[in-house]
Amino acid sequence: SQKIEQNSEALNIQEGKTATLTCNYTNYSPAYLQWYRQDPGRGPVFLLLIRENEKEKRKERLKVTFDTTLKQSLFHITASQPADSATYLCAPSFSGGYNKLIFGAGTRLAVHP
Amino acid sequence: NAGVTQTPKFRVLKTGQSMTLLCAQDMNHEYMYWYRQDPGMGLRLIHYSVGEGTTAKGEVPDGYNVSRLKKQNFLLGLESAAPSQTSVYFCASSSPGGAYEQYFGPGTRLTVT
């Protein structure tokens, strides 16, 4: 069956450092991969989408990579701030048909001043 | 634009009771989804709809029913609530296709005693 793995342990980093979160998937080949942010008590909010033919995508301090050979995506936040503290979810998806997303359980990021 | 709204925000049910969760979106999206989120697990798809009058089962549909009588609304029903249905429920909407992000509502926290 399709499986998404994100580091279940919280990632603690110092303000100003780069946070790197990992998403591994098995048993399928998604055409896209999306990243979402979720704050406590709120619904997920879309951050970035990367296509299978893109190696890297950037948006302000965010960078996502997509390695279809390793079946892995890395999510980077540079110059991290305490306001970046949240849970980050990865969600591979497919072209065609309905927009089926399979969500990982998420990695909680804590940025300390 | 309100985006995606959900009612109610919180609810406590006794085993065997029924209830309906309402989701509304004002973005004219074709696709709508109902997820549940449990601690340590990713969002799991319950049911989805690709258009007015259509619904389909997701990953965990048992014990739930849905209806999409109007394009902007998607209702989730619990016919006979069970403690295993204690969870946080999220509604989402999107445009068709895997390249489009999903917009989530704020969630409904349901406790079944």
CSV table of N, CA, C and O in Angstrom, one decimal, chain A residues 5-104:
chain,number,residue,atom,x,y,z
A,5,GLU,N,6.2,8.7,4.9
A,5,GLU,CA,6.9,8.7,6.1
A,5,GLU,C,7.6,10.1,6.4
A,5,GLU,O,8.3,10.6,5.5
A,6,GLN,N,7.2,10.7,7.5
A,6,GLN,CA,7.8,11.9,7.9
A,6,GLN,C,8.4,11.7,9.3
A,6,GLN,O,7.8,10.9,10.1
A,7,ASN,N,9.4,12.4,9.7
A,7,ASN,CA,10.0,12.2,11.0
A,7,ASN,C,9.0,12.5,12.1
A,7,ASN,O,8.5,13.7,12.1
A,8,SER,N,8.7,11.5,12.9
A,8,SER,CA,7.6,11.7,13.9
A,8,SER,C,8.2,12.5,15.1
A,8,SER,O,7.4,13.1,15.9
A,9,GLU,N,9.5,12.6,15.2
A,9,GLU,CA,10.0,13.3,16.3
A,9,GLU,C,10.1,14.8,16.0
A,9,GLU,O,10.3,15.2,14.8
A,10,ALA,N,9.9,15.6,17.0
A,10,ALA,CA,9.9,17.1,16.7
A,10,ALA,C,11.3,17.5,16.4
A,10,ALA,O,12.3,16.9,16.8
A,11,LEU,N,11.4,18.5,15.5
A,11,LEU,CA,12.7,19.1,15.1
A,11,LEU,C,12.8,20.4,15.9
A,11,LEU,O,12.0,21.3,15.7
A,12,ASN,N,13.9,20.5,16.7
A,12,ASN,CA,14.1,21.7,17.5
A,12,ASN,C,15.4,22.4,16.9
A,12,ASN,O,16.4,21.7,16.8
A,13,ILE,N,15.2,23.6,16.5
A,13,ILE,CA,16.4,24.4,16.0
A,13,ILE,C,16.4,25.8,16.6
A,13,ILE,O,15.4,26.3,17.1
A,14,GLN,N,17.6,26.4,16.4
A,14,GLN,CA,17.8,27.7,16.9
A,14,GLN,C,17.3,28.7,15.8
A,14,GLN,O,17.5,28.5,14.6
A,15,GLU,N,16.8,29.8,16.3
A,15,GLU,CA,16.4,30.9,15.4
A,15,GLU,C,17.6,31.3,14.5
A,15,GLU,O,18.7,31.4,14.9
A,16,GLY,N,17.3,31.5,13.2
A,16,GLY,CA,18.3,31.9,12.2
A,16,GLY,C,18.9,30.7,11.5
A,16,GLY,O,19.5,30.9,10.4
A,17,LYS,N,18.8,29.5,12.0
A,17,LYS,CA,19.3,28.3,11.3
A,17,LYS,C,18.4,27.9,10.3
A,17,LYS,O,17.2,28.3,10.2
A,18,THR,N,18.8,26.9,9.4
A,18,THR,CA,18.0,26.3,8.4
A,18,THR,C,17.4,25.0,8.9
A,18,THR,O,18.1,24.2,9.4
A,19,ALA,N,16.1,24.9,8.8
A,19,ALA,CA,15.3,23.7,9.2
A,19,ALA,C,15.2,22.9,7.9
A,19,ALA,O,14.8,23.4,6.9
A,20,THR,N,15.4,21.6,8.1
A,20,THR,CA,15.3,20.6,6.9
A,20,THR,C,14.4,19.5,7.4
A,20,THR,O,14.7,18.8,8.3
A,21,LEU,N,13.2,19.3,6.7
A,21,LEU,CA,12.3,18.3,7.0
A,21,LEU,C,12.3,17.3,5.8
A,21,LEU,O,12.4,17.7,4.7
A,22,THR,N,12.1,16.0,6.2
A,22,THR,CA,12.2,15.0,5.2
A,22,THR,C,10.8,14.3,5.0
A,22,THR,O,10.1,14.1,6.0
A,23,CYS,N,10.5,14.0,3.8
A,23,CYS,CA,9.3,13.2,3.4
A,23,CYS,C,9.7,12.1,2.5
A,23,CYS,O,10.3,12.3,1.4
A,24,ASN,N,9.5,10.8,2.9
A,24,ASN,CA,9.8,9.7,2.1
A,24,ASN,C,8.4,9.0,1.7
A,24,ASN,O,7.5,8.9,2.6
A,25,TYR,N,8.3,8.5,0.5
A,25,TYR,CA,7.1,7.8,0.1
A,25,TYR,C,7.5,6.5,-0.6
A,25,TYR,O,8.6,6.3,-1.1
A,26,THR,N,6.6,5.5,-0.5
A,26,THR,CA,6.9,4.2,-1.0
A,26,THR,C,5.7,3.7,-1.8
A,26,THR,O,4.5,4.1,-1.6
A,27,ASN,N,5.9,2.8,-2.7
A,27,ASN,CA,4.9,2.1,-3.5
A,27,ASN,C,4.0,2.9,-4.4
A,27,ASN,O,3.0,2.4,-4.8
A,28,TYR,N,4.5,4.1,-4.8
A,28,TYR,CA,3.8,4.7,-5.9
A,28,TYR,C,4.7,5.9,-6.4
A,28,TYR,O,5.7,6.2,-5.8
A,29,SER,N,4.3,6.4,-7.5
A,29,SER,CA,5.0,7.5,-8.2
A,29,SER,C,4.1,8.7,-8.4
A,29,SER,O,3.5,8.8,-9.4
A,30,PRO,N,4.1,9.6,-7.5
A,30,PRO,CA,3.3,10.8,-7.6
A,30,PRO,C,3.8,11.8,-8.7
A,30,PRO,O,5.0,11.9,-8.9
A,31,ALA,N,2.8,12.4,-9.3
A,31,ALA,CA,3.2,13.5,-10.3
A,31,ALA,C,3.5,14.8,-9.7
A,31,ALA,O,4.2,15.6,-10.2
A,32,TYR,N,3.0,15.0,-8.4
A,32,TYR,CA,3.2,16.2,-7.7
A,32,TYR,C,3.4,15.9,-6.2
A,32,TYR,O,3.1,14.8,-5.8
A,33,LEU,N,4.0,16.9,-5.5
A,33,LEU,CA,4.1,16.7,-4.1
A,33,LEU,C,3.8,18.1,-3.5
A,33,LEU,O,4.4,19.1,-3.9
A,34,GLN,N,2.9,18.1,-2.5
A,34,GLN,CA,2.6,19.4,-1.9
A,34,GLN,C,3.0,19.4,-0.4
A,34,GLN,O,3.1,18.3,0.2
A,35,TRP,N,3.3,20.6,0.0
A,35,TRP,CA,3.6,20.8,1.5
A,35,TRP,C,2.6,21.7,2.1
A,35,TRP,O,2.3,22.7,1.5
A,36,TYR,N,2.2,21.4,3.3
A,36,TYR,CA,1.3,22.2,4.0
A,36,TYR,C,1.8,22.5,5.4
A,36,TYR,O,2.6,21.7,6.0
A,37,ARG,N,1.3,23.6,6.0
A,37,ARG,CA,1.7,24.0,7.3
A,37,ARG,C,0.4,23.8,8.2
A,37,ARG,O,-0.7,24.3,7.7
A,38,GLN,N,0.5,23.3,9.4
A,38,GLN,CA,-0.7,23.2,10.3
A,38,GLN,C,-0.3,23.7,11.6
A,38,GLN,O,0.6,23.2,12.3
A,39,ASP,N,-1.0,24.7,12.1
A,39,ASP,CA,-0.9,25.3,13.4
A,39,ASP,C,-1.9,24.6,14.4
A,39,ASP,O,-2.9,24.1,13.9
A,40,PRO,N,-1.6,24.5,15.7
A,40,PRO,CA,-2.4,23.8,16.6
A,40,PRO,C,-3.9,24.3,16.5
A,40,PRO,O,-4.1,25.6,16.6
A,41,GLY,N,-4.8,23.4,16.4
A,41,GLY,CA,-6.2,23.8,16.4
A,41,GLY,C,-6.7,24.4,15.1
A,41,GLY,O,-7.8,25.0,15.1
A,42,ARG,N,-5.9,24.3,14.1
A,42,ARG,CA,-6.3,24.9,12.8
A,42,ARG,C,-6.2,23.9,11.7
A,42,ARG,O,-5.5,22.9,11.8
A,43,GLY,N,-6.8,24.2,10.5
A,43,GLY,CA,-6.6,23.4,9.4
A,43,GLY,C,-5.3,23.6,8.7
A,43,GLY,O,-4.7,24.7,8.8
A,44,PRO,N,-4.9,22.6,7.9
A,44,PRO,CA,-3.6,22.8,7.1
A,44,PRO,C,-3.8,23.9,6.1
A,44,PRO,O,-4.8,24.2,5.6
A,45,VAL,N,-2.6,24.6,5.9
A,45,VAL,CA,-2.6,25.7,4.9
A,45,VAL,C,-1.5,25.3,3.9
A,45,VAL,O,-0.4,25.0,4.2
A,46,PHE,N,-1.8,25.4,2.6
A,46,PHE,CA,-0.9,25.1,1.5
A,46,PHE,C,0.3,26.0,1.5
A,46,PHE,O,0.1,27.2,1.6
A,47,LEU,N,1.5,25.4,1.2
A,47,LEU,CA,2.7,26.2,1.1
A,47,LEU,C,3.3,26.2,-0.3
A,47,LEU,O,3.5,27.2,-0.9
A,48,LEU,N,3.6,25.0,-0.7
A,48,LEU,CA,4.3,24.8,-2.0
A,48,LEU,C,3.9,23.6,-2.7
A,48,LEU,O,3.6,22.6,-2.1
A,49,LEU,N,4.0,23.6,-4.0
A,49,LEU,CA,3.8,22.4,-4.8
A,49,LEU,C,5.0,22.2,-5.7
A,49,LEU,O,5.5,23.2,-6.3
A,50,ILE,N,5.5,21.0,-5.9
A,50,ILE,CA,6.6,20.7,-6.8
A,50,ILE,C,6.1,19.6,-7.7
A,50,ILE,O,5.5,18.6,-7.3
A,51,ARG,N,6.5,19.7,-9.0
A,51,ARG,CA,6.1,18.7,-10.0
A,51,ARG,C,7.2,17.6,-10.1
A,51,ARG,O,8.4,17.9,-9.8
A,52,GLU,N,6.9,16.5,-10.6
A,52,GLU,CA,7.9,15.4,-10.7
A,52,GLU,C,9.0,15.7,-11.6
A,52,GLU,O,10.1,15.2,-11.5
A,53,ASN,N,8.8,16.7,-12.6
A,53,ASN,CA,9.9,17.0,-13.5
A,53,ASN,C,10.7,18.2,-13.0
A,53,ASN,O,11.6,18.7,-13.7
A,54,GLU,N,10.4,18.7,-11.8
A,54,GLU,CA,11.2,19.8,-11.2
A,54,GLU,C,12.0,19.2,-10.1
A,54,GLU,O,11.6,18.4,-9.3
A,55,LYS,N,13.3,19.7,-10.0
A,55,LYS,CA,14.2,19.2,-9.0
A,55,LYS,C,14.0,20.1,-7.7
A,55,LYS,O,14.2,19.6,-6.6
A,56,GLU,N,13.7,21.3,-7.9
A,56,GLU,CA,13.7,22.3,-6.8
A,56,GLU,C,12.7,23.4,-7.0
A,56,GLU,O,12.4,23.8,-8.2
A,57,LYS,N,12.1,23.9,-6.0
A,57,LYS,CA,11.1,25.0,-6.0
A,57,LYS,C,11.4,25.9,-4.8
A,57,LYS,O,11.6,25.4,-3.7
A,58,ARG,N,11.3,27.2,-5.1
A,58,ARG,CA,11.6,28.1,-4.0
A,58,ARG,C,10.4,29.1,-3.9
A,58,ARG,O,9.8,29.5,-4.9
A,59,LYS,N,10.2,29.6,-2.6
A,59,LYS,CA,9.2,30.6,-2.4
A,59,LYS,C,9.7,31.3,-1.1
A,59,LYS,O,9.7,30.8,0.0
A,60,GLU,N,10.2,32.5,-1.3
A,60,GLU,CA,10.8,33.3,-0.2
A,60,GLU,C,11.8,32.5,0.6
A,60,GLU,O,12.8,32.1,0.0
A,61,ARG,N,11.6,32.2,1.8
A,61,ARG,CA,12.6,31.5,2.6
A,61,ARG,C,12.4,30.0,2.5
A,61,ARG,O,13.1,29.2,3.2
A,62,LEU,N,11.4,29.5,1.7
A,62,LEU,CA,11.1,28.1,1.6
A,62,LEU,C,11.8,27.5,0.4
A,62,LEU,O,11.8,28.2,-0.7
A,63,LYS,N,12.3,26.3,0.5
A,63,LYS,CA,12.8,25.6,-0.6
A,63,LYS,C,12.4,24.1,-0.5
A,63,LYS,O,12.5,23.5,0.5
A,64,VAL,N,11.9,23.6,-1.6
A,64,VAL,CA,11.5,22.1,-1.7
A,64,VAL,C,12.3,21.5,-2.8
A,64,VAL,O,12.4,22.0,-3.9
A,65,THR,N,12.7,20.2,-2.5
A,65,THR,CA,13.3,19.4,-3.5
A,65,THR,C,12.5,18.1,-3.7
A,65,THR,O,11.8,17.7,-2.8
A,66,PHE,N,12.6,17.5,-4.8
A,66,PHE,CA,11.8,16.3,-5.2
A,66,PHE,C,12.7,15.4,-5.9
A,66,PHE,O,13.1,15.7,-7.1
A,67,ASP,N,13.1,14.3,-5.3
A,67,ASP,CA,14.0,13.3,-5.9
A,67,ASP,C,13.1,12.0,-6.2
A,67,ASP,O,12.9,11.2,-5.3
A,68,THR,N,12.7,11.8,-7.4
A,68,THR,CA,11.8,10.7,-7.8
A,68,THR,C,12.6,9.4,-7.7
A,68,THR,O,11.9,8.3,-7.6
A,69,THR,N,13.9,9.4,-7.8
A,69,THR,CA,14.7,8.2,-7.8
A,69,THR,C,14.7,7.7,-6.3
A,69,THR,O,14.5,6.5,-6.0
A,70,LEU,N,15.0,8.6,-5.4
A,70,LEU,CA,15.1,8.3,-4.0
A,70,LEU,C,13.7,8.2,-3.4
A,70,LEU,O,13.5,7.7,-2.2
A,71,LYS,N,12.7,8.7,-4.1
A,71,LYS,CA,11.3,8.8,-3.5
A,71,LYS,C,11.3,9.6,-2.3
A,71,LYS,O,10.8,9.2,-1.2
A,72,GLN,N,11.8,10.8,-2.4
A,72,GLN,CA,12.0,11.7,-1.3
A,72,GLN,C,11.9,13.1,-1.6
A,72,GLN,O,12.3,13.6,-2.7
A,73,SER,N,11.3,13.9,-0.7
A,73,SER,CA,11.2,15.3,-0.8
A,73,SER,C,11.8,15.9,0.5
A,73,SER,O,11.6,15.4,1.6
A,74,LEU,N,12.6,17.0,0.3
A,74,LEU,CA,13.1,17.7,1.4
A,74,LEU,C,12.5,19.1,1.4
A,74,LEU,O,12.4,19.8,0.3
A,75,PHE,N,12.2,19.6,2.6
A,75,PHE,CA,11.6,20.9,2.8
A,75,PHE,C,12.5,21.7,3.7
A,75,PHE,O,12.8,21.3,4.8
A,76,HIS,N,13.0,22.9,3.1
A,76,HIS,CA,13.9,23.7,3.9
A,76,HIS,C,13.3,25.0,4.2
A,76,HIS,O,12.6,25.6,3.4
A,77,ILE,N,13.5,25.5,5.4
A,77,ILE,CA,13.2,26.9,5.8
A,77,ILE,C,14.5,27.5,6.2
A,77,ILE,O,15.1,27.1,7.2
A,78,THR,N,14.9,28.5,5.5
A,78,THR,CA,16.2,29.2,5.8
A,78,THR,C,15.9,30.4,6.7
A,78,THR,O,14.7,30.9,6.8
A,79,ALA,N,16.9,30.8,7.5
A,79,ALA,CA,16.7,31.9,8.4
A,79,ALA,C,15.5,31.8,9.3
A,79,ALA,O,14.6,32.7,9.3
A,80,SER,N,15.3,30.6,9.9
A,80,SER,CA,14.1,30.3,10.6
A,80,SER,C,13.8,31.3,11.7
A,80,SER,O,14.7,31.8,12.3
A,81,GLN,N,12.5,31.4,12.0
A,81,GLN,CA,12.0,32.3,13.0
A,81,GLN,C,11.1,31.6,13.9
A,81,GLN,O,10.4,30.6,13.5
A,82,PRO,N,10.9,32.0,15.2
A,82,PRO,CA,9.9,31.3,16.1
A,82,PRO,C,8.5,31.2,15.4
A,82,PRO,O,7.8,30.3,15.7
A,83,ALA,N,8.2,32.2,14.6
A,83,ALA,CA,6.8,32.1,13.9
A,83,ALA,C,6.7,31.0,13.0
A,83,ALA,O,5.6,30.6,12.5
A,84,ASP,N,7.8,30.3,12.6
A,84,ASP,CA,7.8,29.2,11.7
A,84,ASP,C,7.5,27.9,12.5
A,84,ASP,O,7.3,26.9,11.9
A,85,SER,N,7.4,28.0,13.8
A,85,SER,CA,7.0,26.8,14.6
A,85,SER,C,5.6,26.3,14.3
A,85,SER,O,4.7,27.1,14.4
A,86,ALA,N,5.5,25.1,13.8
A,86,ALA,CA,4.3,24.5,13.4
A,86,ALA,C,4.5,23.1,13.0
A,86,ALA,O,5.7,22.6,13.1
A,87,THR,N,3.5,22.4,12.6
A,87,THR,CA,3.6,21.0,12.0
A,87,THR,C,3.6,21.1,10.5
A,87,THR,O,2.7,21.8,10.0
A,88,TYR,N,4.5,20.5,9.8
A,88,TYR,CA,4.5,20.5,8.4
A,88,TYR,C,4.2,19.2,7.8
A,88,TYR,O,4.8,18.1,8.2
A,89,LEU,N,3.2,19.2,6.9
A,89,LEU,CA,2.7,17.9,6.3
A,89,LEU,C,3.1,17.9,4.8
A,89,LEU,O,3.1,18.9,4.1
A,90,CYS,N,3.6,16.7,4.4
A,90,CYS,CA,3.8,16.5,3.0
A,90,CYS,C,2.7,15.7,2.4
A,90,CYS,O,2.1,14.8,3.1
A,91,ALA,N,2.4,15.9,1.2
A,91,ALA,CA,1.2,15.2,0.5
A,91,ALA,C,1.5,15.0,-0.9
A,91,ALA,O,1.3,15.9,-1.8
A,92,PRO,N,2.0,13.8,-1.3
A,92,PRO,CA,2.1,13.5,-2.7
A,92,PRO,C,0.8,13.4,-3.4
A,92,PRO,O,-0.2,13.0,-2.7
A,93,SER,N,0.7,13.7,-4.7
A,93,SER,CA,-0.6,13.7,-5.4
A,93,SER,C,-0.4,13.2,-6.8
A,93,SER,O,0.8,13.0,-7.2
A,94,PHE,N,-1.5,13.0,-7.5
A,94,PHE,CA,-1.4,12.4,-8.8
A,94,PHE,C,-2.1,13.3,-9.8
A,94,PHE,O,-3.0,14.1,-9.5
A,95,SER,N,-1.7,13.2,-11.1
A,95,SER,CA,-2.4,13.9,-12.1
A,95,SER,C,-3.6,13.0,-12.5
A,95,SER,O,-3.6,11.8,-12.3
A,96,GLY,N,-4.6,13.7,-13.1
A,96,GLY,CA,-5.7,12.9,-13.6
A,96,GLY,C,-6.7,12.5,-12.4
A,96,GLY,O,-6.3,12.4,-11.3
A,97,GLY,N,-7.9,12.3,-12.7
A,97,GLY,CA,-8.8,11.9,-11.7
A,97,GLY,C,-9.1,13.0,-10.7
A,97,GLY,O,-8.8,14.1,-10.9
A,98,TYR,N,-9.6,12.6,-9.5
A,98,TYR,CA,-9.7,13.6,-8.5
A,98,TYR,C,-8.4,13.9,-7.9
A,98,TYR,O,-7.4,13.1,-8.0
A,99,ASN,N,-8.3,15.0,-7.1
A,99,ASN,CA,-7.1,15.4,-6.5
A,99,ASN,C,-6.8,14.6,-5.3
A,99,ASN,O,-7.0,15.1,-4.2
A,100,LYS,N,-6.3,13.4,-5.5
A,100,LYS,CA,-6.1,12.5,-4.4
A,100,LYS,C,-4.7,12.9,-3.7
A,100,LYS,O,-3.7,12.8,-4.3
A,101,LEU,N,-4.8,13.3,-2.5
A,101,LEU,CA,-3.6,13.6,-1.7
A,101,LEU,C,-3.5,12.5,-0.6
A,101,LEU,O,-4.5,12.2,0.0
A,102,ILE,N,-2.3,12.0,-0.4
A,102,ILE,CA,-2.0,11.1,0.7
A,102,ILE,C,-1.1,11.9,1.7
A,102,ILE,O,0.0,12.2,1.3
A,103,PHE,N,-1.6,12.1,2.9
A,103,PHE,CA,-0.9,13.0,3.8
A,103,PHE,C,0.0,12.2,4.7
A,103,PHE,O,-0.4,11.1,5.2
A,104,GLY,N,1.2,12.7,4.9
A,104,GLY,CA,2.0,12.2,6.0
A,104,GLY,C,1.5,12.7,7.3
A,104,GLY,O,0.7,13.6,7.4
